[in-house]
Tab-separated table of C-alpha atoms in Angstrom:
chain	number	residue	atom	x	y	z
A	1	ASP	CA	-16.642	-9.985	-8.260
A	2	LEU	CA	-19.984	-11.420	-9.403
A	3	PRO	CA	-22.852	-9.152	-10.518
A	4	GLU	CA	-25.533	-8.514	-7.884
A	5	ALA	CA	-28.177	-10.430	-9.859
A	6	VAL	CA	-25.922	-13.501	-9.907
A	7	LYS	CA	-25.118	-13.213	-6.198
A	8	ARG	CA	-28.764	-13.364	-5.189
A	9	TYR	CA	-29.689	-16.110	-7.651
A	10	HIS	CA	-30.097	-19.369	-5.715
A	11	PHE	CA	-28.739	-22.316	-7.684
A	12	ILE	CA	-29.838	-25.854	-6.804
A	13	PRO	CA	-27.676	-28.822	-7.797
A	14	GLY	CA	-29.248	-30.653	-10.705
A	15	LEU	CA	-31.981	-29.272	-12.921
A	16	GLN	CA	-33.272	-25.735	-12.423
A	17	PRO	CA	-36.848	-25.914	-11.041
A	18	GLN	CA	-39.639	-24.603	-13.205
A	19	PHE	CA	-41.395	-22.921	-10.275
A	20	ASP	CA	-39.264	-21.423	-7.498
A	21	PHE	CA	-40.152	-18.113	-5.833
A	22	ALA	CA	-37.745	-16.871	-3.135
A	23	ILE	CA	-38.950	-14.354	-0.532
A	24	THR	CA	-36.045	-11.887	-0.398
A	25	ASN	CA	-37.602	-9.108	1.671
A	26	TYR	CA	-40.796	-8.417	3.599
A	27	SER	CA	-42.581	-5.848	5.734
A	28	ILE	CA	-44.913	-7.003	8.525
A	29	PRO	CA	-46.236	-4.827	11.386
A	30	PHE	CA	-44.880	-5.926	14.768
A	31	TYR	CA	-47.596	-4.341	16.923
A	32	GLN	CA	-51.053	-5.417	15.832
A	33	GLU	CA	-54.366	-4.566	17.466
A	34	ASN	CA	-56.599	-7.635	17.711
A	35	ASP	CA	-59.657	-6.011	16.094
A	36	SER	CA	-57.911	-4.222	13.181
A	37	LEU	CA	-57.038	-5.660	9.788
A	38	TYR	CA	-53.441	-5.397	8.605
A	39	GLY	CA	-51.375	-5.744	5.429
A	40	LEU	CA	-47.920	-6.989	4.496
A	41	ASN	CA	-45.494	-6.561	1.595
A	42	LEU	CA	-43.362	-9.314	0.060
A	43	SER	CA	-40.438	-9.056	-2.378
A	44	LEU	CA	-40.190	-12.202	-4.518
A	45	PHE	CA	-37.323	-13.329	-6.767
A	46	ASN	CA	-38.086	-15.817	-9.530
A	47	ASN	CA	-35.455	-18.564	-9.329
A	48	GLY	CA	-37.435	-20.835	-11.659
A	49	TRP	CA	-36.947	-21.089	-15.399
A	50	ASP	CA	-40.581	-20.289	-16.217
A	51	SER	CA	-42.337	-16.920	-16.056
A	52	VAL	CA	-44.882	-16.448	-13.265
A	53	SER	CA	-48.328	-14.880	-13.623
A	54	ASN	CA	-49.870	-15.818	-10.260
A	55	ALA	CA	-48.978	-17.369	-6.934
A	56	THR	CA	-50.765	-18.618	-3.817
A	57	CYS	CA	-49.583	-17.473	-0.411
A	58	ALA	CA	-50.351	-19.207	2.869
A	59	ILE	CA	-50.582	-17.178	6.100
A	60	ALA	CA	-50.955	-18.768	9.533
A	61	TYR	CA	-50.329	-17.962	13.167
A	62	GLU	CA	-48.569	-20.834	14.903
A	63	GLY	CA	-51.164	-23.359	16.107
A	64	GLU	CA	-54.031	-21.637	14.231
A	65	ASP	CA	-55.853	-22.103	10.926
A	66	THR	CA	-54.145	-21.341	7.599
A	67	LEU	CA	-55.421	-18.633	5.239
A	68	TYR	CA	-54.693	-19.009	1.515
A	69	ARG	CA	-54.529	-15.915	-0.670
A	70	GLN	CA	-53.927	-15.916	-4.436
A	71	VAL	CA	-52.084	-12.948	-5.908
A	72	THR	CA	-51.592	-11.917	-9.528
A	73	THR	CA	-48.059	-10.945	-10.498
A	74	GLN	CA	-46.823	-8.885	-13.429
A	75	LEU	CA	-45.530	-11.909	-15.354
A	76	ALA	CA	-42.244	-12.116	-13.464
A	77	ALA	CA	-39.661	-13.577	-15.849
A	78	SER	CA	-36.947	-15.962	-14.748
A	79	GLY	CA	-34.422	-13.976	-12.704
A	80	GLY	CA	-36.916	-11.155	-12.174
A	81	MET	CA	-38.193	-9.439	-9.034
A	82	GLN	CA	-41.854	-9.094	-8.058
A	83	GLU	CA	-43.400	-6.965	-5.302
A	84	ILE	CA	-46.762	-8.082	-3.915
A	85	MET	CA	-49.045	-6.712	-1.226
A	86	LEU	CA	-51.498	-8.692	0.894
A	87	ASN	CA	-54.201	-6.516	2.467
A	88	ASN	CA	-57.148	-6.954	4.838
A	89	LEU	CA	-55.584	-9.772	6.832
A	90	SER	CA	-57.176	-10.727	10.151
A	91	PRO	CA	-54.875	-10.894	13.201
A	92	SER	CA	-54.860	-13.634	15.801
A	93	GLN	CA	-57.448	-13.225	18.560
A	94	ASN	CA	-54.985	-14.588	21.105
A	95	LEU	CA	-53.199	-11.732	22.860
A	96	GLY	CA	-49.454	-11.426	23.397
A	97	TYR	CA	-46.531	-12.659	21.287
A	98	LYS	CA	-47.626	-14.769	18.311
A	99	LYS	CA	-45.444	-16.213	15.557
A	100	LEU	CA	-46.778	-15.506	12.065
A	101	HIS	CA	-45.751	-17.870	9.234
A	102	ILE	CA	-45.991	-16.971	5.535
A	103	TRP	CA	-45.020	-19.223	2.638
A	104	ILE	CA	-45.602	-19.737	-1.081
A	105	THR	CA	-47.595	-22.899	-1.833
A	106	LYS	CA	-48.375	-22.687	-5.564
A	107	ILE	CA	-47.019	-20.893	-8.620
A	108	ASN	CA	-49.136	-20.714	-11.777
A	109	GLY	CA	-51.380	-23.319	-10.122
A	110	GLN	CA	-48.476	-25.768	-9.669
A	111	SER	CA	-46.658	-26.649	-6.445
A	112	GLU	CA	-43.723	-24.516	-5.354
A	113	GLN	CA	-40.652	-26.684	-5.997
A	114	ASN	CA	-38.230	-25.253	-3.417
A	115	PHE	CA	-39.662	-24.479	0.025
A	116	SER	CA	-36.236	-23.714	1.508
A	117	ASN	CA	-36.359	-20.085	0.358
A	118	SER	CA	-40.088	-19.416	0.021
A	119	SER	CA	-41.148	-19.178	3.681
A	120	ILE	CA	-40.649	-16.639	6.460
A	121	ALA	CA	-41.713	-16.304	10.093
A	122	GLN	CA	-41.984	-13.205	12.267
A	123	THR	CA	-43.300	-12.587	15.736
A	124	GLN	CA	-46.173	-10.158	16.203
A	125	PHE	CA	-47.467	-8.682	19.439
A	126	ILE	CA	-51.276	-8.797	19.490
A	127	TYR	CA	-52.797	-6.257	21.854
A	128	ILE	CA	-55.941	-4.435	22.955
A	129	SER	CA	-55.816	-0.673	23.481
A	130	ASN	CA	-58.531	1.542	24.908
A	131	TYR	CA	-56.654	4.734	24.018
A	132	PRO	CA	-57.733	6.307	20.695
A	133	LYS	CA	-54.865	7.571	18.581
A	134	LYS	CA	-54.512	11.323	18.183
A	135	LEU	CA	-52.975	11.919	14.764
A	136	LEU	CA	-49.984	14.271	14.680
A	137	HIS	CA	-49.726	16.598	11.669
A	138	GLU	CA	-46.485	18.573	11.397
A	139	VAL	CA	-46.573	21.147	8.606
A	140	PHE	CA	-43.537	23.136	7.443
A	141	SER	CA	-44.601	26.262	5.605
A	142	SER	CA	-44.196	30.028	5.515
A	143	SER	CA	-46.231	33.186	5.072
A	144	THR	CA	-44.162	33.744	1.911
A	145	VAL	CA	-45.177	30.422	0.302
A	146	GLY	CA	-47.678	31.337	-2.389
A	147	ASN	CA	-49.362	27.927	-2.711
A	148	ALA	CA	-49.784	27.224	1.010
A	149	LYS	CA	-53.397	28.406	1.278
A	150	ALA	CA	-54.754	25.602	-0.932
A	151	GLY	CA	-53.139	23.047	1.349
A	152	VAL	CA	-54.579	24.671	4.460
A	153	GLU	CA	-58.061	24.666	2.964
A	154	ASN	CA	-57.774	21.010	1.953
A	155	MET	CA	-56.597	19.922	5.395
A	156	SER	CA	-59.269	22.021	7.100
A	157	ALA	CA	-61.965	20.220	5.109
A	158	ILE	CA	-60.532	16.793	6.041
A	159	LEU	CA	-60.120	17.625	9.743
A	160	LYS	CA	-63.373	19.537	10.219
A	161	GLY	CA	-65.446	18.213	13.117
A	162	GLN	CA	-62.646	15.962	14.393
A	163	GLU	CA	-60.812	18.449	16.606
A	164	GLN	CA	-60.446	15.951	19.474
A	165	ASP	CA	-58.788	13.364	17.239
A	166	TYR	CA	-55.754	15.189	15.868
A	167	THR	CA	-52.915	17.606	16.631
A	168	TYR	CA	-51.775	20.153	14.039
A	169	LEU	CA	-48.431	21.962	14.345
A	170	LEU	CA	-47.172	24.664	11.988
A	171	TYR	CA	-43.428	25.336	11.845
A	172	PRO	CA	-42.744	28.726	10.142
A	173	MET	CA	-39.844	28.373	7.708
A	174	ASN	CA	-37.207	30.908	6.568
A	175	PHE	CA	-37.798	30.568	2.819
A	176	PRO	CA	-38.631	31.633	0.166
A	177	ASN	CA	-37.372	35.246	0.303
A	178	PHE	CA	-36.118	34.744	3.889
A	179	GLY	CA	-39.552	33.391	4.747
A	180	ASP	CA	-41.706	33.847	7.802
A	181	PRO	CA	-40.789	36.420	10.487
A	182	TYR	CA	-41.710	33.869	13.185
A	183	TYR	CA	-39.066	31.404	12.037
A	184	GLN	CA	-36.901	29.981	14.834
A	185	PRO	CA	-33.863	27.650	14.616
A	186	PHE	CA	-35.853	24.723	16.096
A	187	CYS	CA	-38.131	24.896	13.033
A	188	GLY	CA	-35.118	24.301	10.823
A	189	GLU	CA	-33.951	21.420	13.019
A	190	ARG	CA	-37.287	19.644	12.682
A	191	PHE	CA	-37.288	20.339	8.941
A	192	LEU	CA	-33.888	18.664	8.573
A	193	TYR	CA	-34.918	15.775	10.845
A	194	TYR	CA	-37.571	14.787	8.304
A	195	GLU	CA	-35.136	15.375	5.431
A	196	ALA	CA	-37.632	17.830	3.992
A	197	THR	CA	-36.596	19.935	1.007
A	198	LEU	CA	-39.630	22.032	0.096
A	199	ALA	CA	-42.488	23.975	1.641
A	200	PRO	CA	-45.254	23.265	2.299
A	201	TRP	CA	-44.178	19.871	3.658
A	202	LEU	CA	-46.313	17.491	5.697
A	203	SER	CA	-45.229	14.840	8.181
A	204	LEU	CA	-47.985	12.579	9.521
A	205	ASN	CA	-47.442	10.665	12.783
A	206	GLY	CA	-43.703	11.248	12.680
A	207	ASN	CA	-43.252	10.002	9.104
A	208	THR	CA	-42.602	12.194	6.093
A	209	GLN	CA	-45.540	11.824	3.728
A	210	TRP	CA	-45.398	14.433	0.990
A	211	GLY	CA	-42.791	16.800	-0.301
A	212	ASN	CA	-43.982	18.207	-3.604
A	213	THR	CA	-44.430	21.781	-4.741
A	214	ASN	CA	-47.930	21.728	-3.279
A	215	PRO	CA	-48.146	18.387	-1.428
A	216	VAL	CA	-50.740	19.021	1.239
A	217	SER	CA	-53.386	20.320	-1.128
A	218	THR	CA	-53.050	17.523	-3.680
A	219	ALA	CA	-52.038	14.380	-1.804
A	220	TYR	CA	-53.618	14.347	1.647
A	221	THR	CA	-57.087	12.798	1.554
A	222	SER	CA	-59.810	11.735	3.964
A	223	PRO	CA	-59.179	7.985	3.326
A	224	ILE	CA	-55.538	8.461	4.335
A	225	TYR	CA	-56.669	10.175	7.536
A	226	GLN	CA	-59.167	7.415	8.323
A	227	GLN	CA	-56.618	4.672	7.660
A	228	GLN	CA	-54.117	6.284	10.036
A	229	PHE	CA	-56.805	6.758	12.671
A	230	LYS	CA	-57.976	3.131	12.718
A	231	GLN	CA	-55.447	1.696	15.146
A	232	ASN	CA	-55.385	2.828	18.751
A	233	ALA	CA	-52.313	4.225	20.478
A	234	LEU	CA	-49.455	2.166	21.940
A	235	VAL	CA	-48.816	4.807	24.614
A	236	ASN	CA	-51.319	6.899	26.563
A	237	MET	CA	-50.272	10.456	27.462
A	238	GLU	CA	-51.718	12.624	30.213
A	239	LEU	CA	-50.676	16.284	29.960
A	240	SER	CA	-51.201	19.464	31.983
A	241	LEU	CA	-50.073	23.071	31.456
A	242	LEU	CA	-49.687	25.736	34.161
A	243	ARG	CA	-49.047	29.411	33.389
A	244	ASN	CA	-47.471	32.055	35.589
A	245	GLY	CA	-47.162	35.249	33.572
A	246	THR	CA	-44.909	34.343	30.656
A	247	GLN	CA	-43.658	31.119	32.257
A	248	PHE	CA	-45.285	27.837	31.250
A	249	LYS	CA	-44.856	24.526	33.094
A	250	VAL	CA	-45.664	21.307	31.262
A	251	SER	CA	-46.035	18.033	33.161
A	252	GLY	CA	-47.625	14.658	32.591
A	253	SER	CA	-47.200	10.918	32.303
A	254	LEU	CA	-46.748	8.254	29.634
A	255	LYS	CA	-48.210	4.775	30.053
A	256	ALA	CA	-47.259	1.980	27.651
A	257	THR	CA	-50.018	-0.446	26.640
A	258	VAL	CA	-47.570	-2.914	25.010
A	259	PRO	CA	-43.941	-3.973	25.589
A	260	MET	CA	-41.815	-1.202	24.070
A	261	LEU	CA	-38.937	-3.047	22.422
A	262	ASN	CA	-37.481	0.092	20.836
A	263	GLN	CA	-35.681	1.936	23.625
A	264	GLN	CA	-34.380	4.707	21.333
A	265	LEU	CA	-37.511	6.751	22.052
A	266	LYS	CA	-37.812	10.503	22.506
A	267	LEU	CA	-40.475	12.736	24.026
A	268	HIS	CA	-41.094	16.020	22.214
A	269	LEU	CA	-42.958	18.879	23.907
A	270	ALA	CA	-44.026	22.069	22.147
A	271	LEU	CA	-45.635	25.336	23.193
A	272	VAL	CA	-47.999	26.453	20.454
A	273	GLU	CA	-49.899	29.682	19.771
A	274	LYS	CA	-53.440	28.921	18.637
A	275	VAL	CA	-53.621	31.720	16.045
A	276	THR	CA	-51.304	34.506	14.829
A	277	TYR	CA	-51.973	37.472	12.555
A	278	ASN	CA	-48.932	39.746	12.458
A	279	ASN	CA	-46.738	37.426	10.388
A	280	LYS	CA	-48.878	37.667	7.237
A	281	ARG	CA	-46.830	38.501	4.162
A	282	ASN	CA	-47.404	37.939	0.442
A	283	THR	CA	-49.855	35.012	0.562
A	284	ASN	CA	-53.642	35.114	0.645
A	285	GLU	CA	-53.664	33.931	4.263
A	286	LYS	CA	-54.700	36.433	6.917
A	287	GLU	CA	-54.145	34.229	9.957
A	288	PHE	CA	-52.022	31.205	10.830
A	289	TYR	CA	-53.124	28.470	13.205
A	290	ASN	CA	-51.167	26.332	15.691
A	291	VAL	CA	-47.827	28.100	15.255
A	292	VAL	CA	-45.014	26.455	17.253
A	293	LYS	CA	-43.327	29.013	19.551
A	294	ALA	CA	-40.989	26.851	21.667
A	295	MET	CA	-39.820	23.248	22.047
A	296	LEU	CA	-38.970	21.725	25.411
A	297	PRO	CA	-36.186	21.177	26.256
A	298	SER	CA	-35.161	21.552	22.581
A	299	ALA	CA	-35.995	20.338	19.064
A	300	LYS	CA	-33.982	17.181	19.788
A	301	GLY	CA	-36.497	16.058	22.431
A	302	ARG	CA	-35.919	14.144	25.656
A	303	PRO	CA	-34.741	10.479	25.583
A	304	ILE	CA	-37.131	8.120	27.389
A	305	SER	CA	-37.101	4.393	28.095
A	306	PHE	CA	-39.736	1.885	29.185
A	307	SER	CA	-37.121	-0.828	29.796
A	308	THR	CA	-37.726	-1.005	33.563
A	309	GLN	CA	-41.189	0.525	33.857
A	310	THR	CA	-44.495	0.892	32.046
A	311	GLU	CA	-45.175	4.471	33.181
A	312	ILE	CA	-42.965	7.565	32.893
A	313	ASN	CA	-43.569	10.940	34.530
A	314	PHE	CA	-42.125	14.100	33.009
A	315	ALA	CA	-41.986	17.846	33.682
A	316	ASP	CA	-40.421	20.830	31.935
A	317	SER	CA	-40.849	24.597	31.769
A	318	PHE	CA	-40.177	27.520	29.472
A	319	THR	CA	-40.206	31.291	30.021
A	320	PHE	CA	-40.785	33.743	27.197
A	321	MET	CA	-38.352	36.569	27.877
A	322	GLY	CA	-38.559	40.321	27.290
A	323	ASP	CA	-40.982	42.092	25.007
A	324	TYR	CA	-42.760	41.153	21.799
A	325	ARG	CA	-40.999	41.919	18.515
A	326	LEU	CA	-42.019	41.256	14.919
A	327	PRO	CA	-38.928	40.651	12.748
A	328	ALA	CA	-38.976	41.825	9.151
A	329	SER	CA	-38.398	38.249	7.936
A	330	GLY	CA	-36.860	34.911	8.822
A	331	ASP	CA	-33.387	36.182	7.974
A	332	PRO	CA	-30.991	34.607	10.530
A	333	ASN	CA	-29.704	38.100	11.338
A	334	LEU	CA	-33.204	39.369	12.151
A	335	ILE	CA	-35.008	36.491	13.897
A	336	ILE	CA	-36.114	36.497	17.529
A	337	ASP	CA	-33.433	36.067	20.186
A	338	ALA	CA	-35.331	33.892	22.691
A	339	SER	CA	-32.953	34.859	25.510
A	340	LYS	CA	-34.281	38.445	25.573
A	341	GLU	CA	-37.454	38.726	23.437
A	342	HIS	CA	-40.403	36.756	22.090
A	343	SER	CA	-42.928	36.571	19.232
A	344	VAL	CA	-46.081	35.598	21.156
A	345	GLU	CA	-49.047	37.769	20.129
A	346	ASN	CA	-51.383	36.579	22.902
A	347	PHE	CA	-50.230	34.465	25.863
A	348	ASP	CA	-53.829	33.405	26.482
A	349	HIS	CA	-53.601	31.452	23.209
A	350	ILE	CA	-50.599	29.332	24.229
A	351	TYR	CA	-51.166	25.583	24.701
A	352	ALA	CA	-48.938	22.492	24.903
């Protein structure tokens, strides 16, 4: 069996070209708002016999003008890989499906000598959305995590004054030292879904971002928030919450603004307590905000599909049973049994 490097090396009958960059992998956003800049990543393999210090890329939507962008590489030797990023690209102003072509035109100022492997094409969907995106922050932490307060303070400074533009959910975890007394099994399910390993752990817009010993306080910055906030939402959600004692009914609708090609979608609903106090332990925190108390119908969510419609209506309910109890910790033998008791400190503070 041939080595991997030999397998991917593209031989051409005759002399080996001096300049031959092959595009082996790429990342291009499919949905693209017409008034937002975008970026793309290219993986290049040097099939030529000469080293490469720079290359010129051409980018064009089918039937539109061509943009040329020169990039500097890290002196990719023959048989070497090179990753490049093209930022601040302008999308087509024509809405709908548009084919985007990208190819290498020059290497070290000389013409690319093998165009058969140095060009790609991908369809983008150019759209307009009037629905601002509300950024979802999912934080996995515990009242026994000693370094969590610094992360909370950092995020509070970034999010201050933008309360209408984001959602913040805190999942209490059962570690270290059996962790937070408000831990529930659905918190662990969400933790495993993101393949998280440490606390605190932050997921932004459904994607794991940081998992270091103190990730939120050191890595999350205002520019990251602003970059995520730039593009509008692909789906608009209307939501209402009705309360009858300890029963909460959640209903609403989802309206797609673009064709939703991915039909493996799920809707997640959570009941959240705005602030809790009784679960404080050995950290410097005295209160905890936006603590998740229930997930409807479960942590796995509800499958949804826009294949035959552009609007979906939904409804679900949850009843907090029995009386309030504060467990000693997140020990599986001590946690709340939701079938007969609850951990809600103030039902007036519950929202969806």
